[in-house]
Amino acid sequence: MGNKATGIIADNLANVVLKAMAFLFSNVKSKQEYLKTKDGWMNFSIGLTTEDGAVKQSIRFMGGKAKVEASIEGVDTLLTLQDTSVLAQLASLPPNEVLNLMLKNKMSSSGNMAYLEFFNLLLSVMMKDKQIKQMQAQKAEREAFGKTM
């Protein structure tokens, strides 16, 4: 499969995941509460793209609702991934590992870093059960490694 086909698949996958997130945070009260502060709703947008432009998706949170767009224009924070393989890593890493992608120069951001951290929290809320299993596996691996030293 060529790079163009991989890019189209990655863009569609990002769209589907962001739409699932938008549905969850727009319609499930317990999740929607994460978007509300004592001063009102958190209104912000996050864009997701790759260096080659294969992926261009954004999610906007406004007034307690979320909407996905196939555009990154005017977002508050833009995440730029090295390539589509980093998108898969972003979706599968536990929350405490996501920012390591920046340290490894696989992901960069521009705009409001606080929104990036908040978006990471929302991803954690959405992927909670999967991420708990991943962190338990990491802990077990570290313990097993420590016992063999």
XYZ file of N, CA, C and O in Angstrom:
596
model
N 0.850 -1.169 0.000
C 0.000 0.000 0.000
C 0.895 1.232 0.000
O 1.831 1.327 0.778
N 0.614 2.191 -0.866
C 1.429 3.387 -0.996
C 1.193 4.379 0.112
O 0.255 4.261 0.903
N 2.064 5.383 0.161
C 1.963 6.419 1.184
C 0.655 7.187 1.103
O 0.092 7.567 2.110
N 0.167 7.435 -0.136
C -1.080 8.177 -0.290
C -2.253 7.403 0.300
O -3.076 7.959 1.018
N -2.312 6.102 0.014
C -3.387 5.270 0.560
C -3.298 5.207 2.077
O -4.315 5.295 2.772
N -2.090 5.074 2.603
C -1.893 5.053 4.054
C -2.362 6.370 4.666
O -3.002 6.378 5.716
N -2.054 7.476 3.997
C -2.482 8.788 4.483
C -3.985 8.934 4.508
O -4.556 9.475 5.463
N -4.657 8.443 3.462
C -6.124 8.515 3.401
C -6.737 7.684 4.521
O -7.667 8.130 5.205
N -6.199 6.489 4.737
C -6.706 5.623 5.811
C -6.484 6.294 7.170
O -7.388 6.323 8.011
N -5.290 6.844 7.385
C -4.984 7.508 8.657
C -5.890 8.714 8.884
O -6.377 8.939 9.996
N -6.140 9.498 7.837
C -7.009 10.669 7.948
C -8.431 10.237 8.310
O -9.062 10.827 9.194
N -8.919 9.192 7.649
C -10.266 8.682 7.952
C -10.345 8.114 9.362
O -11.337 8.320 10.065
N -9.304 7.414 9.774
C -9.276 6.855 11.119
C -9.277 7.964 12.169
O -10.007 7.894 13.156
N -8.460 9.004 11.944
C -8.443 10.138 12.874
C -9.824 10.776 12.950
O -10.299 11.126 14.034
N -10.494 10.909 11.805
C -11.837 11.484 11.758
C -12.813 10.654 12.583
O -13.597 11.193 13.371
N -12.763 9.339 12.420
C -13.682 8.443 13.141
C -13.442 8.523 14.652
O -14.394 8.621 15.440
N -12.179 8.493 15.063
C -11.864 8.550 16.496
C -12.297 9.889 17.088
O -12.896 9.936 18.168
N -12.028 10.979 16.371
C -12.445 12.293 16.871
C -13.968 12.419 16.905
O -14.521 13.030 17.819
N -14.659 11.811 15.932
C -16.132 11.837 15.957
C -16.678 11.041 17.137
O -17.668 11.441 17.755
N -16.039 9.922 17.453
C -16.453 9.151 18.629
C -16.250 9.988 19.892
O -17.110 10.020 20.774
N -15.134 10.686 19.948
C -14.849 11.562 21.092
C -15.877 12.691 21.164
O -16.394 12.998 22.244
N -16.184 13.293 20.014
C -17.171 14.375 19.968
C -18.533 13.890 20.441
O -19.207 14.565 21.223
N -18.933 12.708 19.993
C -20.220 12.150 20.412
C -20.240 11.932 21.917
O -21.186 12.308 22.610
N -19.187 11.324 22.431
C -19.099 11.013 23.852
C -19.187 12.274 24.710
O -19.988 12.351 25.640
N -18.397 13.292 24.375
C -18.352 14.499 25.199
C -19.503 15.465 24.920
O -19.717 16.400 25.679
N -20.261 15.213 23.862
C -21.444 16.032 23.581
C -22.716 15.432 24.154
O -23.679 16.154 24.407
N -22.730 14.104 24.363
C -23.981 13.426 24.704
C -24.001 12.664 26.021
O -25.072 12.356 26.515
N -22.855 12.349 26.576
C -22.814 11.598 27.834
C -22.527 12.584 28.967
O -21.443 13.166 29.030
N -23.534 12.787 29.819
C -23.449 13.806 30.880
C -22.200 13.672 31.745
O -21.541 14.661 32.050
N -21.866 12.439 32.148
C -20.711 12.255 33.026
C -19.412 12.681 32.344
O -18.481 13.139 33.005
N -19.334 12.535 31.039
C -18.149 12.966 30.286
C -18.211 14.464 29.999
O -17.207 15.163 30.055
N -19.403 14.954 29.729
C -19.598 16.371 29.400
C -19.194 17.269 30.580
O -18.716 18.379 30.368
N -19.333 16.764 31.767
C -18.979 17.538 32.953
C -17.508 17.944 32.968
O -17.136 18.942 33.577
N -16.655 17.177 32.284
C -15.238 17.531 32.201
C -15.031 18.841 31.446
O -14.007 19.499 31.611
N -15.988 19.214 30.619
C -15.864 20.421 29.800
C -16.376 21.671 30.495
O -16.255 22.767 29.964
N -16.957 21.508 31.678
C -17.566 22.636 32.373
C -16.733 23.058 33.576
O -16.250 22.232 34.328
N -16.575 24.364 33.727
C -15.894 24.923 34.891
C -16.887 25.789 35.656
O -18.017 25.993 35.204
N -16.444 26.342 36.755
C -17.331 27.229 37.518
C -17.677 28.488 36.725
O -18.669 29.141 36.980
N -16.858 28.807 35.737
C -17.078 29.997 34.912
C -17.826 29.710 33.616
O -18.082 30.623 32.833
N -18.130 28.444 33.371
C -18.831 28.078 32.131
C -18.104 26.987 31.381
O -17.252 26.290 31.922
N -18.437 26.846 30.116
C -17.883 25.778 29.281
C -16.464 26.106 28.829
O -16.135 27.260 28.568
N -15.652 25.072 28.718
C -14.318 25.195 28.122
C -14.524 25.214 26.609
O -15.080 24.275 26.049
N -14.125 26.277 25.962
C -14.247 26.410 24.512
C -12.851 26.450 23.907
O -12.089 27.388 24.167
N -12.526 25.442 23.123
C -11.200 25.370 22.521
C -11.221 24.399 21.345
O -12.180 23.654 21.155
N -10.156 24.435 20.569
C -10.052 23.527 19.429
C -8.638 22.973 19.321
O -7.670 23.648 19.666
N -8.574 21.737 18.863
C -7.301 21.042 18.671
C -7.247 20.551 17.227
O -8.198 19.929 16.741
N -6.156 20.839 16.556
C -5.948 20.336 15.200
C -4.923 19.228 15.218
O -4.009 19.211 16.047
N -5.073 18.298 14.306
C -4.180 17.152 14.199
C -3.747 17.030 12.749
O -4.596 16.946 11.857
N -2.438 17.067 12.512
C -1.932 16.952 11.147
C -0.628 16.174 11.157
O -0.044 15.935 12.217
N -0.194 15.779 9.965
C 1.114 15.146 9.805
C 2.002 16.104 9.024
O 1.503 16.995 8.331
N 3.308 15.906 9.106
C 4.241 16.787 8.420
C 3.999 16.822 6.913
O 4.192 17.847 6.278
N 3.555 15.686 6.351
C 3.295 15.639 4.907
C 1.871 16.071 4.548
O 1.491 16.074 3.387
N 1.067 16.448 5.564
C -0.295 16.920 5.319
C -1.302 15.833 5.012
O -2.445 16.121 4.643
N -0.923 14.567 5.169
C -1.834 13.459 4.875
C -3.046 13.469 5.802
O -4.149 13.095 5.403
N -2.843 13.895 7.028
C -3.924 13.965 8.011
C -4.176 15.436 8.315
O -3.233 16.189 8.586
N -5.439 15.826 8.243
C -5.855 17.187 8.608
C -7.245 17.096 9.218
O -8.244 17.067 8.510
N -7.293 17.012 10.538
C -8.550 16.905 11.257
C -8.501 17.825 12.467
O -7.427 18.098 13.002
N -9.661 18.270 12.901
C -9.718 19.059 14.129
C -10.999 18.741 14.882
O -11.969 18.235 14.313
N -10.958 19.027 16.167
C -12.140 18.893 17.014
C -12.285 20.206 17.772
O -11.308 20.757 18.277
N -13.508 20.720 17.766
C -13.813 21.988 18.435
C -14.835 21.739 19.536
O -15.882 21.147 19.290
N -14.515 22.197 20.720
C -15.401 22.097 21.872
C -15.958 23.485 22.127
O -15.202 24.419 22.429
N -17.272 23.640 21.979
C -17.922 24.941 22.168
C -19.261 24.746 22.888
O -20.108 23.990 22.418
N -19.442 25.413 23.992
C -20.713 25.391 24.700
C -21.175 24.012 25.123
O -22.363 23.736 25.148
N -20.239 23.135 25.462
C -20.602 21.800 25.925
C -20.831 20.799 24.811
O -21.248 19.672 25.064
N -20.566 21.180 23.592
C -20.706 20.281 22.439
C -19.384 20.221 21.706
O -18.584 21.150 21.758
N -19.155 19.140 20.985
C -17.931 18.992 20.205
C -18.292 18.698 18.756
O -19.291 18.029 18.473
N -17.471 19.216 17.859
C -17.693 19.041 16.422
C -16.359 18.751 15.755
O -15.349 19.384 16.076
N -16.351 17.821 14.817
C -15.139 17.447 14.092
C -15.182 18.067 12.703
O -16.231 18.094 12.060
N -14.028 18.562 12.262
C -13.911 19.156 10.929
C -12.688 18.590 10.227
O -11.682 18.286 10.870
N -12.769 18.474 8.914
C -11.634 18.009 8.111
C -10.782 19.206 7.695
O -10.470 19.401 6.531
N -10.426 20.009 8.677
C -9.637 21.219 8.455
C -8.909 21.546 9.749
O -9.395 21.229 10.836
N -7.761 22.181 9.624
C -7.019 22.588 10.820
C -6.917 24.107 10.926
O -6.182 24.639 11.746
N -7.696 24.793 10.112
C -7.665 26.259 10.096
C -8.209 26.830 11.400
O -9.249 26.411 11.888
N -7.482 27.793 11.951
C -7.966 28.546 13.107
C -8.042 27.792 14.415
O -8.752 28.220 15.320
N -7.330 26.678 14.555
C -7.387 25.934 15.815
C -6.553 26.642 16.884
O -5.625 27.383 16.577
N -6.912 26.396 18.134
C -6.164 26.986 19.251
C -4.810 26.307 19.439
O -3.835 26.951 19.793
N -4.793 24.999 19.234
C -3.562 24.220 19.381
C -3.465 23.248 18.222
O -4.441 22.572 17.890
N -2.301 23.178 17.624
C -2.080 22.277 16.497
C -1.024 21.251 16.871
O 0.077 21.603 17.287
N -1.384 19.980 16.733
C -0.442 18.884 16.924
C 0.041 18.450 15.557
O -0.767 18.098 14.699
N 1.336 18.459 15.356
C 1.910 18.015 14.095
C 2.713 16.753 14.358
O 3.665 16.768 15.151
N 2.302 15.681 13.712
C 2.951 14.388 13.890
C 3.945 14.152 12.764
O 3.713 14.560 11.624
N 5.031 13.479 13.078
C 6.079 13.214 12.104
C 5.523 12.478 10.877
O 5.844 12.822 9.749
N 4.684 11.473 11.112
C 4.060 10.718 10.025
C 2.853 9.956 10.566
O 2.532 10.061 11.740
N 2.214 9.190 9.706
C 0.993 8.494 10.113
C 1.256 7.408 11.154
O 0.363 7.080 11.934
N 2.471 6.875 11.215
C 2.766 5.837 12.220
C 2.691 6.424 13.638
O 2.339 5.713 14.581
N 2.996 7.698 13.777
C 2.935 8.343 15.091
C 1.477 8.490 15.537
O 1.183 8.451 16.729
N 0.573 8.611 14.574
C -0.854 8.681 14.901
C -1.288 7.408 15.620
O -2.010 7.461 16.611
N -0.830 6.262 15.140
C -1.148 4.986 15.792
C -0.562 4.940 17.199
O -1.213 4.467 18.133
N 0.653 5.454 17.357
C 1.268 5.494 18.685
C 0.474 6.399 19.620
O 0.246 6.054 20.777
N 0.037 7.541 19.107
C -0.725 8.498 19.906
C -1.998 7.844 20.449
O -2.372 8.064 21.600
N -2.625 7.034 19.627
C -3.875 6.381 20.025
C -3.653 5.224 20.988
O -4.565 4.859 21.728
N -2.466 4.651 20.996
C -2.264 3.447 21.791
C -1.440 3.654 23.057
O -1.396 2.777 23.903
N -0.783 4.799 23.197
C 0.057 5.027 24.373
C -0.766 5.405 25.595
O -1.787 6.079 25.476
N -0.298 5.014 26.780
C -0.942 5.511 27.994
C -0.694 7.016 28.111
O 0.277 7.532 27.544
N -1.546 7.737 28.825
C -1.460 9.200 28.874
C -0.120 9.719 29.371
O 0.346 10.761 28.923
N 0.518 8.992 30.264
C 1.794 9.459 30.800
C 2.928 9.346 29.780
O 4.007 9.870 29.998
N 2.687 8.694 28.664
C 3.721 8.507 27.648
C 3.557 9.428 26.442
O 4.466 9.553 25.628
N 2.405 10.068 26.290
C 2.114 10.846 25.085
C 3.116 11.979 24.871
O 3.628 12.168 23.772
N 3.422 12.710 25.929
C 4.333 13.835 25.761
C 5.767 13.392 25.470
O 6.579 14.186 24.990
N 6.060 12.114 25.706
C 7.377 11.603 25.326
C 7.562 11.650 23.806
O 8.694 11.691 23.320
N 6.450 11.632 23.062
C 6.551 11.763 21.602
C 7.197 13.095 21.232
O 7.929 13.182 20.253
N 6.928 14.120 22.017
C 7.561 15.422 21.772
C 9.054 15.355 22.071
O 9.864 15.893 21.324
N 9.390 14.694 23.154
C 10.801 14.595 23.525
C 11.599 13.806 22.491
O 12.798 14.019 22.331
N 10.934 12.918 21.785
C 11.583 12.106 20.751
C 11.456 12.747 19.367
O 11.777 12.131 18.367
N 10.960 13.989 19.323
C 10.776 14.736 18.070
C 9.861 14.021 17.078
O 10.026 14.163 15.867
N 8.898 13.279 17.588
C 7.923 12.626 16.719
C 6.623 13.426 16.652
O 5.776 13.161 15.817
N 6.498 14.386 17.546
C 5.302 15.213 17.601
C 5.720 16.604 18.064
O 6.581 16.741 18.927
N 5.107 17.618 17.479
C 5.334 18.986 17.936
C 3.982 19.669 18.075
O 2.977 19.187 17.547
N 3.977 20.769 18.787
C 2.716 21.488 18.944
C 2.968 22.975 18.800
O 4.071 23.469 19.019
N 1.922 23.669 18.424
C 1.952 25.124 18.407
C 0.619 25.593 18.958
O -0.389 24.907 18.850
N 0.652 26.738 19.593
C -0.569 27.249 20.201
C -0.542 27.063 21.709
O 0.515 26.978 22.324
N -1.705 26.973 22.293
C -1.870 26.926 23.730
C -1.589 25.518 24.274
O -2.353 24.592 24.053
N -0.493 25.376 24.988
C -0.074 24.083 25.529
C -1.063 23.560 26.585
O -1.214 22.357 26.757
N -1.734 24.460 27.280
C -2.719 24.034 28.281
C -3.850 23.255 27.619
O -4.340 22.267 28.173
N -4.256 23.662 26.425
C -5.299 22.928 25.705
C -4.812 21.544 25.297
O -5.575 20.581 25.297
N -3.538 21.434 24.964
C -2.976 20.123 24.632
C -3.050 19.196 25.838
O -3.457 18.039 25.719
N -2.691 19.698 26.992
C -2.759 18.891 28.215
C -4.203 18.515 28.544
O -4.480 17.385 28.948
N -5.117 19.450 28.352
C -6.529 19.169 28.620
C -7.061 18.132 27.630
O -7.798 17.227 28.003
N -6.678 18.244 26.366
C -7.069 17.263 25.354
C -6.524 15.887 25.726
O -7.227 14.879 25.588
N -5.307 15.831 26.232
C -4.716 14.569 26.689
C -5.555 13.982 27.827
O -5.796 12.773 27.873
N -6.028 14.837 28.727
C -6.909 14.383 29.808
C -8.201 13.806 29.231
O -8.647 12.726 29.637
N -8.799 14.511 28.268
C -10.046 14.015 27.673
C -9.839 12.681 26.961
O -10.695 11.792 27.032
N -8.703 12.527 26.292
C -8.384 11.236 25.667
C -8.278 10.144 26.731
O -8.741 9.020 26.534
N -7.680 10.493 27.864
C -7.543 9.535 28.958
C -8.901 9.119 29.504
O -9.119 7.945 29.808
N -9.801 10.071 29.623
C -11.158 9.769 30.093
C -11.841 8.827 29.106
O -12.481 7.850 29.497
N -11.662 9.105 27.828
C -12.289 8.293 26.781
C -11.701 6.879 26.716
O -12.418 5.916 26.494
N -10.402 6.759 26.922
C -9.705 5.485 26.757
C -9.324 4.850 28.100
O -8.448 3.991 28.153
N -9.989 5.249 29.142
C -9.614 4.884 30.509
C -9.314 3.401 30.701
O -8.232 3.040 31.159
N -10.231 2.538 30.353
C -10.056 1.107 30.624
C -8.853 0.534 29.879
O -8.057 -0.213 30.447
N -8.712 0.908 28.618
C -7.585 0.420 27.823
C -6.266 0.912 28.411
O -5.299 0.167 28.517
N -6.230 2.176 28.804
C -4.996 2.744 29.318
C -4.626 2.182 30.684
O -3.446 2.014 30.979
N -5.610 1.849 31.497
C -5.334 1.226 32.793
C -4.650 -0.121 32.565
O -3.654 -0.447 33.211
N -5.164 -0.896 31.617
C -4.545 -2.193 31.293
C -3.118 -2.010 30.799
O -2.224 -2.778 31.167
N -2.889 -0.986 29.978
C -1.542 -0.734 29.468
C -0.581 -0.357 30.593
O 0.554 -0.825 30.633
N -1.037 0.496 31.501
C -0.175 0.910 32.603
C 0.107 -0.264 33.540
O 1.223 -0.398 34.052
N -0.882 -1.156 33.754
C -0.659 -2.336 34.579
C 0.359 -3.259 33.919
O 1.212 -3.833 34.597
N 0.287 -3.390 32.602
C 1.252 -4.217 31.869
C 2.647 -3.625 31.979
O 3.630 -4.358 32.166
N 2.757 -2.291 31.868
C 4.055 -1.639 32.023
C 4.623 -1.875 33.422
O 5.810 -2.151 33.577
N 3.761 -1.773 34.420
C 4.204 -1.974 35.798
C 4.689 -3.407 35.999
O 5.744 -3.636 36.589
N 3.939 -4.364 35.470
C 4.331 -5.770 35.593
C 5.654 -6.033 34.880
O 6.515 -6.761 35.391
N 5.834 -5.396 33.739
C 7.086 -5.543 32.984
C 8.263 -4.970 33.772
O 9.331 -5.588 33.841
N 8.058 -3.803 34.368
C 9.128 -3.193 35.165
C 9.466 -4.057 36.376
O 10.627 -4.228 36.730
N 8.427 -4.609 37.027
C 8.655 -5.456 38.186
C 9.395 -6.723 37.788
O 10.304 -7.164 38.489
N 9.007 -7.317 36.668
C 9.683 -8.535 36.193
C 11.129 -8.222 35.830
O 12.043 -8.998 36.135
N 11.367 -7.097 35.216
C 12.724 -6.687 34.845
C 13.564 -6.448 36.104
O 14.707 -6.846 36.182
N 12.945 -5.814 37.090
C 13.643 -5.505 38.330
C 14.034 -6.771 39.082
O 15.060 -6.839 39.746
N 13.227 -7.817 38.965
C 13.515 -9.080 39.668
C 14.648 -9.834 39.010
O 15.300 -10.656 39.645
N 14.886 -9.586 37.723
C 15.938 -10.312 37.025
C 17.282 -9.602 37.122
O 18.281 -10.114 36.659
N 17.297 -8.413 37.701
C 18.556 -7.655 37.788
C 19.425 -8.150 38.911
O 19.094 -8.616 39.887
